[in-house]
Tab-separated table of C-alpha atoms in Angstrom:
chain	number	residue	atom	x	y	z
A	33	MET	CA	-12.852	-31.528	5.657
A	34	LYS	CA	-11.777	-27.981	6.408
A	35	ASN	CA	-11.172	-26.831	2.803
A	36	ILE	CA	-12.873	-23.464	2.282
A	37	ALA	CA	-13.742	-24.539	-1.260
A	38	ALA	CA	-16.108	-27.179	0.156
A	39	ILE	CA	-18.429	-24.635	1.681
A	40	LEU	CA	-18.424	-22.661	-1.584
A	41	GLN	CA	-19.319	-25.774	-3.515
A	42	HIS	CA	-22.115	-26.496	-1.049
A	43	GLN	CA	-23.682	-23.086	-1.850
A	44	ALA	CA	-23.512	-23.948	-5.586
A	45	GLN	CA	-25.445	-27.120	-4.871
A	46	LEU	CA	-28.086	-25.309	-2.765
A	47	TYR	CA	-28.542	-22.320	-5.073
A	48	PRO	CA	-27.178	-23.311	-8.511
A	49	ASP	CA	-29.044	-20.611	-10.495
A	50	ALA	CA	-28.725	-17.812	-7.950
A	51	ILE	CA	-26.357	-14.998	-8.929
A	52	ALA	CA	-23.055	-15.137	-7.068
A	53	ILE	CA	-21.273	-12.132	-8.550
A	54	ILE	CA	-22.326	-9.078	-10.605
A	55	ASP	CA	-19.253	-7.284	-11.910
A	56	ARG	CA	-18.153	-5.134	-14.842
A	57	HIS	CA	-20.654	-4.281	-17.610
A	58	SER	CA	-23.496	-5.900	-15.580
A	59	ARG	CA	-22.105	-9.393	-16.141
A	60	GLN	CA	-23.833	-11.924	-13.895
A	61	THR	CA	-22.236	-15.207	-12.807
A	62	SER	CA	-24.325	-17.859	-11.063
A	63	PHE	CA	-23.070	-20.027	-8.165
A	64	SER	CA	-23.104	-23.124	-10.343
A	65	ARG	CA	-21.225	-21.472	-13.197
A	66	LEU	CA	-18.652	-20.044	-10.816
A	67	ASN	CA	-18.131	-23.450	-9.209
A	68	GLN	CA	-17.821	-25.232	-12.565
A	69	ALA	CA	-15.331	-22.638	-13.839
A	70	ALA	CA	-13.269	-23.170	-10.621
A	71	ILE	CA	-13.328	-26.944	-11.165
A	72	HIS	CA	-12.078	-26.545	-14.765
A	73	THR	CA	-9.443	-24.051	-13.706
A	74	ALA	CA	-8.222	-26.290	-10.939
A	75	SER	CA	-7.907	-29.170	-13.405
A	76	ASN	CA	-5.969	-26.990	-15.847
A	77	LEU	CA	-3.647	-25.692	-13.148
A	78	SER	CA	-3.047	-29.285	-11.923
A	79	ALA	CA	-2.214	-30.335	-15.496
A	80	ALA	CA	0.301	-27.494	-15.680
A	81	GLY	CA	2.042	-28.738	-12.560
A	82	ILE	CA	0.457	-26.843	-9.615
A	83	GLN	CA	0.134	-29.112	-6.578
A	84	ALA	CA	-0.907	-28.824	-2.936
A	85	GLY	CA	1.448	-26.477	-1.077
A	86	ASP	CA	2.567	-24.594	-4.144
A	87	ALA	CA	2.286	-20.801	-3.970
A	88	VAL	CA	0.667	-18.822	-6.806
A	89	LEU	CA	1.020	-15.079	-7.086
A	90	VAL	CA	-2.285	-13.496	-8.326
A	91	PHE	CA	-2.641	-10.037	-9.901
A	92	GLN	CA	-6.323	-9.755	-10.786
A	93	PRO	CA	-8.809	-7.040	-9.831
A	94	MET	CA	-12.042	-7.933	-8.058
A	95	SER	CA	-14.152	-9.866	-10.589
A	96	ALA	CA	-15.666	-13.274	-11.202
A	97	GLU	CA	-12.248	-14.362	-12.621
A	98	LEU	CA	-10.492	-13.491	-9.357
A	99	TYR	CA	-12.818	-15.772	-7.341
A	100	ILE	CA	-12.677	-18.552	-9.955
A	101	ILE	CA	-8.914	-18.525	-9.628
A	102	LEU	CA	-9.031	-18.324	-5.827
A	103	ILE	CA	-11.474	-21.185	-5.405
A	104	ALA	CA	-9.483	-23.264	-7.901
A	105	LEU	CA	-6.345	-22.766	-5.854
A	106	PHE	CA	-8.220	-23.697	-2.637
A	107	ARG	CA	-9.515	-26.876	-4.316
A	108	LEU	CA	-5.949	-27.916	-5.105
A	109	GLY	CA	-4.599	-27.079	-1.670
A	110	ALA	CA	-2.366	-24.434	-3.260
A	111	ILE	CA	-1.618	-21.050	-1.672
A	112	ALA	CA	-2.864	-17.800	-3.160
A	113	LEU	CA	-0.397	-14.943	-2.789
A	114	PHE	CA	-1.481	-11.304	-2.981
A	115	LEU	CA	0.678	-8.180	-2.813
A	116	ASP	CA	0.163	-4.541	-3.688
A	117	PRO	CA	2.059	-3.797	-6.961
A	118	SER	CA	1.532	-0.028	-6.482
A	119	ALA	CA	3.880	-0.157	-3.423
A	120	GLY	CA	6.809	-0.177	-5.816
A	121	LYS	CA	9.649	-2.412	-7.007
A	122	THR	CA	11.396	-2.729	-3.642
A	123	HIS	CA	8.216	-3.913	-1.947
A	124	ILE	CA	7.549	-6.462	-4.745
A	125	GLU	CA	11.103	-7.895	-4.455
A	126	ARG	CA	10.944	-8.159	-0.658
A	127	CYS	CA	7.575	-9.875	-0.724
A	128	CYS	CA	8.695	-12.371	-3.389
A	129	GLN	CA	11.752	-13.164	-1.298
A	130	LEU	CA	9.661	-13.884	1.797
A	131	TYR	CA	7.749	-16.594	-0.067
A	132	ARG	CA	8.697	-18.081	-3.423
A	133	ALA	CA	5.917	-18.481	-5.919
A	134	LYS	CA	5.741	-21.379	-8.389
A	135	ALA	CA	3.277	-19.628	-10.714
A	136	LEU	CA	2.005	-16.151	-11.650
A	137	ILE	CA	-1.590	-15.572	-12.706
A	138	ALA	CA	-2.071	-11.948	-13.887
A	139	THR	CA	-3.848	-9.657	-16.293
A	140	PRO	CA	-1.996	-8.618	-19.443
A	141	LYS	CA	-1.196	-5.241	-17.858
A	142	ALA	CA	0.138	-6.818	-14.656
A	143	HIS	CA	2.526	-8.978	-16.692
A	144	PHE	CA	4.452	-5.817	-17.523
A	145	LEU	CA	5.731	-6.000	-13.918
A	146	ARG	CA	8.118	-8.680	-15.207
A	147	LEU	CA	10.011	-5.837	-16.975
A	148	ILE	CA	10.901	-4.215	-13.615
A	149	SER	CA	10.947	-7.124	-11.210
A	150	PRO	CA	13.650	-9.843	-11.391
A	151	ALA	CA	11.775	-11.783	-8.731
A	152	ILE	CA	8.622	-12.004	-10.888
A	153	ARG	CA	10.663	-12.946	-13.926
A	154	GLN	CA	12.084	-15.914	-12.017
A	155	ILE	CA	8.609	-17.414	-11.308
A	156	PRO	CA	8.583	-20.675	-13.280
A	157	LEU	CA	5.005	-20.825	-14.567
A	158	LYS	CA	3.078	-17.837	-15.897
A	159	PHE	CA	-0.577	-17.483	-16.981
A	160	CYS	CA	-2.288	-14.508	-18.509
A	161	VAL	CA	-5.916	-13.807	-17.625
A	162	SER	CA	-7.718	-12.845	-20.791
A	163	PRO	CA	-10.896	-13.776	-22.730
A	164	PHE	CA	-8.824	-16.482	-24.434
A	165	CYS	CA	-7.109	-17.728	-21.267
A	166	SER	CA	-6.459	-21.469	-21.364
A	167	LEU	CA	-6.961	-21.628	-17.568
A	168	PHE	CA	-10.750	-21.424	-17.910
A	169	ARG	CA	-11.275	-23.801	-20.788
A	170	PRO	CA	-13.596	-26.795	-20.086
A	171	THR	CA	-11.898	-30.047	-19.193
A	172	PRO	CA	-13.066	-33.534	-18.131
A	173	ALA	CA	-12.402	-32.535	-14.506
A	174	THR	CA	-13.137	-34.803	-11.528
A	175	GLY	CA	-13.951	-31.979	-9.175
A	176	ASP	CA	-12.142	-33.532	-6.177
A	177	ILE	CA	-11.253	-31.110	-3.403
A	178	TYR	CA	-7.983	-31.355	-1.523
A	179	PRO	CA	-8.625	-32.663	2.008
A	180	ALA	CA	-7.270	-29.662	3.908
A	181	THR	CA	-6.976	-29.502	7.632
A	182	PHE	CA	-7.429	-26.570	9.949
A	183	GLU	CA	-3.699	-25.737	9.579
A	184	THR	CA	-3.428	-26.080	5.770
A	185	PRO	CA	-2.129	-22.735	4.364
A	186	ALA	CA	-4.619	-21.054	2.006
A	187	LEU	CA	-3.996	-17.360	1.556
A	188	LEU	CA	-0.886	-15.198	2.014
A	189	THR	CA	-0.888	-11.402	2.063
A	190	PHE	CA	1.723	-8.861	2.984
A	191	THR	CA	1.692	-5.754	5.206
A	192	SER	CA	2.671	-2.475	3.521
A	193	GLY	CA	6.162	-2.445	5.067
A	194	SER	CA	5.886	1.294	5.597
A	195	THR	CA	7.738	1.014	8.900
A	196	GLY	CA	10.341	-1.482	7.629
A	197	TYR	CA	10.250	-4.845	5.821
A	198	PRO	CA	6.819	-6.204	4.936
A	199	LYS	CA	5.438	-8.981	7.128
A	200	ALA	CA	3.703	-12.037	5.591
A	201	ALA	CA	0.276	-12.899	6.994
A	202	MET	CA	-0.642	-16.537	6.294
A	203	ARG	CA	-4.295	-17.509	6.614
A	204	THR	CA	-5.082	-21.238	6.891
A	205	HIS	CA	-8.311	-22.900	5.673
A	206	GLY	CA	-9.371	-23.222	9.283
A	207	PHE	CA	-8.759	-19.548	9.937
A	208	LEU	CA	-10.762	-18.501	6.858
A	209	LEU	CA	-13.663	-20.720	7.929
A	210	THR	CA	-13.591	-19.223	11.443
A	211	GLN	CA	-13.448	-15.699	10.049
A	212	HIS	CA	-16.313	-16.478	7.721
A	213	GLN	CA	-18.457	-17.588	10.658
A	214	VAL	CA	-17.728	-14.383	12.525
A	215	LEU	CA	-18.412	-12.197	9.496
A	216	GLU	CA	-21.631	-14.119	8.678
A	217	ASN	CA	-22.911	-13.397	12.195
A	218	HIS	CA	-22.048	-9.717	12.280
A	219	LEU	CA	-22.837	-8.808	8.680
A	220	GLN	CA	-26.099	-10.764	8.942
A	221	LEU	CA	-25.342	-12.587	5.686
A	222	GLN	CA	-28.412	-14.443	4.337
A	223	PRO	CA	-29.003	-16.286	1.019
A	224	GLY	CA	-30.693	-14.093	-1.597
A	225	LYS	CA	-29.340	-10.891	-0.235
A	226	VAL	CA	-27.507	-8.445	-2.557
A	227	ASP	CA	-24.403	-6.816	-1.096
A	228	LEU	CA	-22.421	-3.968	-2.609
A	229	THR	CA	-18.939	-5.287	-1.924
A	230	THR	CA	-15.636	-3.516	-2.342
A	231	LEU	CA	-13.246	-5.553	-0.125
A	232	PRO	CA	-12.000	-8.969	-1.382
A	233	ILE	CA	-12.387	-10.903	1.865
A	234	PHE	CA	-16.049	-9.981	2.145
A	235	VAL	CA	-16.857	-11.460	-1.279
A	236	LEU	CA	-15.508	-14.784	0.039
A	237	ALA	CA	-17.835	-14.475	3.039
A	238	ASN	CA	-20.757	-13.754	0.674
A	239	LEU	CA	-20.001	-16.726	-1.556
A	240	ALA	CA	-19.932	-18.939	1.459
A	241	SER	CA	-23.331	-17.637	2.609
A	242	GLY	CA	-25.258	-17.607	-0.655
A	243	VAL	CA	-25.187	-13.826	-0.912
A	244	THR	CA	-24.948	-11.975	-4.244
A	245	SER	CA	-21.870	-9.751	-4.443
A	246	LEU	CA	-22.320	-6.571	-6.461
A	247	ILE	CA	-18.794	-5.401	-7.347
A	248	PRO	CA	-18.667	-1.718	-8.323
A	249	ASN	CA	-17.544	-1.112	-11.913
A	250	VAL	CA	-14.816	1.336	-10.815
A	251	ASN	CA	-11.121	1.293	-9.823
A	252	LEU	CA	-11.351	-0.082	-6.265
A	253	ARG	CA	-7.613	0.395	-5.779
A	254	GLN	CA	-8.344	4.079	-5.394
A	255	PRO	CA	-11.572	4.260	-3.373
A	256	GLY	CA	-11.137	7.977	-2.715
A	257	ASN	CA	-11.210	8.743	-6.462
A	258	ILE	CA	-14.005	6.441	-7.715
A	259	ASN	CA	-16.496	7.462	-10.391
A	260	ALA	CA	-19.454	7.727	-8.017
A	261	ALA	CA	-22.010	8.089	-10.850
A	262	LYS	CA	-21.182	4.558	-12.084
A	263	VAL	CA	-21.680	3.139	-8.591
A	264	ILE	CA	-24.960	5.012	-8.103
A	265	SER	CA	-26.242	3.620	-11.369
A	266	GLN	CA	-25.402	0.040	-10.303
A	267	ILE	CA	-27.145	0.612	-6.971
A	268	GLN	CA	-30.256	1.936	-8.660
A	269	THR	CA	-30.319	-1.069	-10.998
A	270	TYR	CA	-29.657	-3.926	-8.532
A	271	GLN	CA	-31.030	-2.440	-5.278
A	272	PRO	CA	-28.492	-3.886	-2.783
A	273	GLN	CA	-29.724	-4.227	0.825
A	274	SER	CA	-26.256	-3.827	2.302
A	275	GLY	CA	-22.828	-2.443	1.430
A	276	VAL	CA	-19.283	-2.772	2.775
A	277	ALA	CA	-16.625	-0.215	1.884
A	278	SER	CA	-13.930	2.051	3.203
A	279	PRO	CA	-14.839	5.522	4.516
A	280	ALA	CA	-13.188	7.146	1.405
A	281	PHE	CA	-15.509	5.198	-0.924
A	282	TRP	CA	-18.630	6.166	1.050
A	283	GLU	CA	-17.493	9.800	1.244
A	284	ARG	CA	-17.340	9.952	-2.609
A	285	LEU	CA	-20.746	8.278	-2.901
A	286	ALA	CA	-22.377	10.530	-0.287
A	287	GLU	CA	-20.930	13.639	-1.821
A	288	ALA	CA	-22.253	12.744	-5.321
A	289	CYS	CA	-25.739	11.843	-3.951
A	290	GLN	CA	-26.011	15.100	-1.982
A	291	GLN	CA	-24.951	17.197	-4.951
A	292	ASP	CA	-27.657	15.609	-7.123
A	293	GLY	CA	-30.290	15.335	-4.413
A	294	LEU	CA	-30.407	11.530	-4.599
A	295	ILE	CA	-31.233	8.989	-1.884
A	296	LEU	CA	-30.450	5.250	-1.875
A	297	PRO	CA	-33.581	3.657	-0.338
A	298	SER	CA	-32.646	-0.003	-0.910
A	299	PHE	CA	-29.961	-0.012	1.746
A	300	ARG	CA	-30.833	-1.512	5.122
A	301	GLN	CA	-27.292	-1.729	6.450
A	302	ILE	CA	-24.102	0.203	5.557
A	303	PHE	CA	-20.819	-1.059	6.945
A	304	SER	CA	-17.682	1.045	6.818
A	305	GLY	CA	-14.229	0.143	8.139
A	306	GLY	CA	-10.523	-0.228	7.303
A	307	ALA	CA	-9.973	3.366	8.500
A	308	PRO	CA	-11.532	5.793	11.007
A	309	VAL	CA	-15.286	6.317	10.510
A	310	PHE	CA	-15.977	9.814	11.770
A	311	VAL	CA	-19.356	11.153	12.835
A	312	SER	CA	-19.533	13.524	9.888
A	313	LEU	CA	-19.543	10.578	7.453
A	314	ILE	CA	-22.146	8.679	9.513
A	315	ARG	CA	-24.473	11.700	9.305
A	316	ARG	CA	-24.014	11.963	5.566
A	317	LEU	CA	-24.714	8.262	5.106
A	318	GLN	CA	-27.862	8.492	7.241
A	319	ALA	CA	-29.049	11.361	4.991
A	320	ILE	CA	-28.595	9.531	1.672
A	321	ALA	CA	-29.752	6.104	2.968
A	322	PRO	CA	-32.621	6.952	5.372
A	323	GLN	CA	-33.695	3.318	5.849
A	324	ALA	CA	-30.236	2.023	6.726
A	325	GLU	CA	-28.328	1.345	9.897
A	326	VAL	CA	-24.860	2.754	9.604
A	327	ILE	CA	-22.375	0.416	11.257
A	328	ALA	CA	-18.789	1.400	11.897
A	329	VAL	CA	-16.456	-1.653	11.977
A	330	TYR	CA	-13.097	-1.539	13.739
A	331	GLY	CA	-10.567	-4.189	12.669
A	332	SER	CA	-7.170	-4.826	11.095
A	333	THR	CA	-5.425	-7.155	8.747
A	334	GLU	CA	-4.658	-9.409	11.658
A	335	ALA	CA	-8.068	-9.245	13.345
A	336	GLU	CA	-11.302	-8.588	11.369
A	337	PRO	CA	-13.583	-7.579	12.969
A	338	ILE	CA	-12.681	-6.331	16.500
A	339	ALA	CA	-15.562	-4.056	17.435
A	340	GLU	CA	-18.657	-2.561	15.759
A	341	ARG	CA	-20.891	0.384	16.459
A	342	VAL	CA	-24.421	0.649	15.225
A	343	SER	CA	-24.810	4.412	15.059
A	344	PRO	CA	-28.014	5.843	16.543
A	345	ARG	CA	-30.036	8.467	14.672
A	346	THR	CA	-29.092	11.090	17.224
A	347	LEU	CA	-25.304	11.175	17.535
A	348	PRO	CA	-23.769	12.561	20.771
A	349	ASP	CA	-21.456	15.550	20.486
A	350	ASN	CA	-18.486	14.079	22.405
A	351	ALA	CA	-15.687	14.075	19.815
A	352	SER	CA	-13.164	15.390	22.322
A	353	LEU	CA	-13.239	11.963	23.923
A	354	GLY	CA	-11.872	10.369	20.725
A	355	LEU	CA	-13.588	8.077	18.226
A	356	CYS	CA	-16.152	5.636	19.577
A	357	VAL	CA	-16.135	2.285	17.709
A	358	GLY	CA	-18.633	0.468	19.837
A	359	LYS	CA	-18.372	-2.693	21.890
A	360	PRO	CA	-15.885	-5.437	21.197
A	361	ILE	CA	-17.662	-8.348	19.453
A	362	PRO	CA	-18.402	-11.382	21.646
A	363	GLU	CA	-15.936	-13.612	19.707
A	364	ILE	CA	-12.925	-11.541	20.725
A	365	ALA	CA	-11.105	-10.807	24.004
A	366	LEU	CA	-9.866	-7.211	24.299
A	367	LYS	CA	-7.746	-5.524	26.903
A	368	ILE	CA	-6.169	-2.096	27.388
A	369	LEU	CA	-2.506	-2.426	28.359
A	370	ARG	CA	-0.157	0.125	29.822
A	371	ASN	CA	1.398	1.702	26.713
A	372	GLN	CA	4.752	0.012	25.989
A	373	TRP	CA	4.626	0.216	22.199
A	374	GLY	CA	8.033	-0.380	20.642
A	375	THR	CA	9.077	-2.741	23.423
A	376	PRO	CA	8.562	-6.549	23.096
A	377	LEU	CA	6.247	-7.889	25.791
A	378	SER	CA	6.617	-11.044	27.826
A	379	TYR	CA	4.434	-12.224	30.747
A	380	SER	CA	5.485	-15.122	32.925
A	381	THR	CA	2.056	-15.451	34.591
A	382	PRO	CA	-1.546	-14.337	34.048
A	383	GLU	CA	-1.195	-12.273	37.185
A	384	ALA	CA	1.680	-10.287	35.682
A	385	PHE	CA	-0.424	-9.644	32.538
A	386	ASP	CA	-3.422	-8.546	34.716
A	387	ARG	CA	-1.256	-5.990	36.521
A	388	ASP	CA	-0.506	-4.291	33.203
A	389	CYS	CA	-4.214	-4.211	32.134
A	390	LEU	CA	-5.859	-0.844	32.733
A	391	PRO	CA	-9.367	-0.169	34.135
A	392	SER	CA	-12.096	1.650	32.232
A	393	GLY	CA	-11.318	5.231	31.404
A	394	GLU	CA	-7.534	4.825	31.237
A	395	VAL	CA	-5.690	5.111	27.955
A	396	GLY	CA	-3.303	2.408	26.706
A	397	GLU	CA	-2.514	-0.035	23.982
A	398	ILE	CA	-5.371	-2.075	22.520
A	399	VAL	CA	-4.581	-5.802	22.482
A	400	VAL	CA	-6.865	-8.572	21.249
A	401	SER	CA	-7.098	-12.374	21.245
A	402	GLY	CA	-9.451	-14.845	19.565
A	403	SER	CA	-9.837	-17.628	17.067
A	404	HIS	CA	-10.110	-15.184	14.155
A	405	VAL	CA	-7.054	-13.185	15.228
A	406	LEU	CA	-3.926	-14.038	13.250
A	407	SER	CA	-1.610	-15.906	15.647
A	408	GLY	CA	1.637	-14.973	13.929
A	409	TYR	CA	3.468	-13.991	10.750
A	410	LEU	CA	5.317	-16.217	8.363
A	411	GLN	CA	8.509	-17.626	9.834
A	412	GLY	CA	7.836	-15.558	12.965
A	413	LYS	CA	9.156	-12.396	11.340
A	414	GLY	CA	7.401	-9.504	13.075
A	415	ASP	CA	5.947	-11.589	15.886
A	416	SER	CA	8.192	-9.995	18.556
A	417	GLU	CA	6.743	-6.575	17.698
A	418	THR	CA	3.084	-7.421	17.809
A	419	LYS	CA	2.542	-10.790	19.521
A	420	PHE	CA	2.847	-12.109	23.060
A	421	ASP	CA	1.632	-15.095	25.027
A	422	VAL	CA	-0.122	-15.414	28.328
A	423	SER	CA	-0.362	-19.038	29.463
A	424	LYS	CA	-0.616	-20.394	25.899
A	425	GLN	CA	-3.079	-17.687	24.876
A	426	ARG	CA	-1.737	-15.646	21.962
A	427	TRP	CA	-2.456	-11.881	22.013
A	428	HIS	CA	-2.056	-9.348	19.151
A	429	ARG	CA	-0.975	-5.749	19.717
A	430	THR	CA	-3.024	-3.563	17.348
A	431	GLY	CA	-0.689	-0.575	17.603
A	432	ASP	CA	-3.701	1.621	18.464
A	433	LEU	CA	-4.280	3.662	21.588
A	434	GLY	CA	-7.676	3.736	23.201
A	435	TYR	CA	-9.761	3.067	26.314
A	436	LEU	CA	-12.999	1.364	27.404
A	437	ASP	CA	-15.691	3.503	28.875
A	438	THR	CA	-17.892	2.456	31.815
A	439	GLU	CA	-20.426	0.925	29.364
A	440	GLY	CA	-17.778	-1.276	27.752
A	441	GLN	CA	-17.515	0.746	24.550
A	442	LEU	CA	-14.145	1.107	22.900
A	443	TRP	CA	-12.778	4.573	22.074
A	444	LEU	CA	-9.882	5.102	19.709
A	445	LEU	CA	-7.307	7.863	20.181
A	446	GLY	CA	-4.948	7.125	17.301
A	447	ARG	CA	-1.868	5.139	16.504
A	448	CYS	CA	0.669	4.617	19.327
A	449	SER	CA	3.382	5.961	17.011
A	450	ALA	CA	1.381	9.155	16.326
A	451	CYS	CA	0.865	10.129	19.935
A	452	ILE	CA	2.466	13.483	20.861
A	453	VAL	CA	4.403	13.774	24.080
A	454	ASP	CA	6.002	17.166	24.747
A	455	ASP	CA	6.321	19.894	27.428
A	456	GLU	CA	2.595	20.484	27.222
A	457	GLY	CA	1.832	16.857	28.102
A	458	ILE	CA	0.238	14.051	26.002
A	459	LEU	CA	-1.909	14.831	22.967
A	460	TYR	CA	-3.831	12.050	21.342
A	461	PRO	CA	-4.429	12.481	17.562
A	462	PHE	CA	-8.054	11.379	17.342
A	463	ALA	CA	-9.123	13.618	20.240
A	464	VAL	CA	-8.266	16.569	18.011
A	465	GLU	CA	-9.012	15.081	14.567
A	466	ALA	CA	-12.481	13.880	15.515
A	467	ILE	CA	-13.409	17.447	16.463
A	468	ALA	CA	-11.988	18.916	13.253
A	469	ARG	CA	-13.799	16.307	11.185
A	470	GLN	CA	-17.155	17.496	12.659
A	471	PHE	CA	-16.889	20.445	10.279
A	472	SER	CA	-18.412	19.400	6.973
A	473	GLN	CA	-15.862	21.466	5.036
A	474	VAL	CA	-12.941	19.320	6.294
A	475	ARG	CA	-11.968	16.362	4.079
A	476	HIS	CA	-8.956	15.267	6.136
A	477	ALA	CA	-7.472	16.391	9.435
A	478	ALA	CA	-4.134	15.428	11.024
A	479	VAL	CA	-2.490	16.615	14.199
A	480	ILE	CA	1.283	16.311	14.266
A	481	SER	CA	4.358	17.508	16.096
A	482	HIS	CA	6.720	19.369	13.731
A	483	GLN	CA	9.844	21.211	14.736
A	484	GLY	CA	8.647	21.199	18.362
A	485	LYS	CA	5.209	22.663	17.458
A	486	ARG	CA	1.760	21.118	17.650
A	487	LEU	CA	0.220	21.553	14.224
A	488	LEU	CA	-3.241	20.743	12.987
A	489	CYS	CA	-3.181	20.204	9.227
A	490	LEU	CA	-6.431	20.420	7.297
A	491	GLU	CA	-7.392	19.442	3.757
A	492	LEU	CA	-10.653	21.231	2.854
A	493	GLN	CA	-13.361	20.312	0.372
A	494	SER	CA	-14.851	23.812	0.757
A	495	PRO	CA	-13.701	26.937	2.673
A	496	LEU	CA	-14.306	27.057	6.424
A	497	PRO	CA	-16.491	30.071	7.224
A	498	ASP	CA	-14.594	30.863	10.435
A	499	LEU	CA	-11.432	29.181	11.615
A	500	ALA	CA	-11.845	31.008	14.926
A	501	ILE	CA	-14.649	28.581	15.829
A	502	LEU	CA	-12.337	25.607	15.361
A	503	HIS	CA	-9.567	27.389	17.316
A	504	ARG	CA	-11.895	27.819	20.241
A	505	ALA	CA	-13.114	24.242	20.075
A	506	LEU	CA	-9.500	23.108	20.282
A	507	ASP	CA	-8.224	25.604	22.815
A	508	TRP	CA	-7.578	22.809	25.279
A	509	ALA	CA	-5.179	21.087	22.801
A	510	LYS	CA	-2.696	23.978	22.945
A	511	LEU	CA	-2.068	23.914	19.226
A	512	SER	CA	0.648	26.196	17.843
A	513	GLU	CA	-0.965	26.582	14.491
A	514	ILE	CA	-3.643	25.380	12.064
A	515	GLN	CA	-2.302	24.891	8.552
A	516	ILE	CA	-4.367	24.449	5.389
A	517	LEU	CA	-2.737	22.019	2.914
A	518	SER	CA	-3.856	21.322	-0.608
A	519	LYS	CA	-3.471	17.567	0.064
A	520	ILE	CA	-2.897	15.486	3.160
A	521	PRO	CA	-1.288	12.096	2.354
A	522	VAL	CA	-3.322	8.992	3.134
A	523	ASP	CA	-2.765	5.241	2.824
A	524	LYS	CA	-2.871	3.749	-0.630
A	525	ARG	CA	-5.185	0.854	0.173
A	526	HIS	CA	-8.162	2.665	1.754
A	527	ASN	CA	-7.325	6.311	0.902
A	528	ALA	CA	-8.503	7.262	4.435
A	529	LYS	CA	-5.810	6.691	7.080
A	530	ILE	CA	-3.365	9.552	7.568
A	531	ASP	CA	0.194	8.796	6.455
A	532	TYR	CA	1.981	10.732	9.212
A	533	PRO	CA	5.586	10.038	7.989
A	534	ALA	CA	4.688	11.347	4.542
A	535	LEU	CA	3.022	14.362	6.131
A	536	GLN	CA	6.168	15.088	8.045
A	537	GLN	CA	8.109	15.144	4.773
A	538	ILE	CA	5.606	17.561	3.236
A	539	LEU	CA	5.896	19.916	6.199
A	540	ALA	CA	9.714	19.697	6.083
A	541	GLN	CA	9.693	20.598	2.347
A	542	ASN	CA	7.289	23.492	3.007
A	543	SER	CA	9.595	24.794	5.799
A	544	LYS	CA	12.535	24.904	3.358
A	545	ALA	CA	10.533	26.686	0.647
């Protein structure tokens, strides 16, 4: 059986009294209690009419309830749908049109979305997650698990749609199991370990490995604005050995620790990904967690992880080369292709593909292939932009520019769409931004072409003592100007990736003022 719920149930049998999840207000839920609650919830959903293949839209923050619901849906062979409500009404409507949900499971607050969304109002079955929710009531459940295959759909998420319509990424039970095995290997997940976890997919990996997930008691939808004091208190109480979070989350935590002169000695590993992990953050994390390895993880929605870098204590000063993300993991194939972003790719033979692959040191598109790389989007919508086949092997175009050095390490140079090509030549964003981010006073940096000029925009967390030093360090980039902005727009999910289109709008508005 390939049902992901089976491996979760197995952990409940091995470690029934071990703590699976610690969430808000120090509430602790054991593996056996989590599994029993999922069995009861699956029975109640089945009685309400949810069957294998039905889609259920879920609006629930990271908590024990979220994983009870998720495991219950897996047990039934139903499909869990997740979308970002903060993306707005248009995004919600488009996502709901891509895949029709039979049921909605949401918090009381999330049910207010029914007032603005006709698509959500049309969902036939609706459940409210609350202390009195009927979903979780005990029932004489059988506990049977749907006999899923490798290809049985399990989890559907949507891209942001920032460059057009959102794409639907369907993960099957087999895909989730494969991804779990890769994450287990590279996160070194072991039973009894406590992991500070901020990203939903990693809690699933923890549950499948007997690891305790410590979920921060803060708003994880805004990692760049968390109440760091609350998180530090949880860390001091539960002493996690590892942590996984976006750079924005770790920046807030490191800033608070340094202000108060605190260190976090329990950490042995700190993983950061989902956005660029610059050297300045690595140094700050090494200072507040002196016993920990700091590991930068490069990946994407479609391929997680792709590469990882275990940062040495002495970091080389080579930011002008871009952002080093380490070596590709063994489970993935990675190539650098001649940059053709925006043009669909097709290769009739492996030889034709090989001719487009670049040697070490040359910059191009990063493309990946592997069993934990999403092979396509729902109904093929979006495949022509980011997928291509070479002799039955499916490849994914990450949309990132980079190169491999002579030691096989991958260096990122920014998004293909953010690359600047003008009369001065080619300018790669990360080659500039990585240097700017070496200055501790810089919170965000973005290089952009605006009205024919190369601009470096900075958001500062404290005044730079001398901009002339930065000018000299970037003399080779032939910048027209360095602008200080009160805020540089970043992505909503991780609060760390530069939103270049939004930045263009800000600059345009400033030009008119």
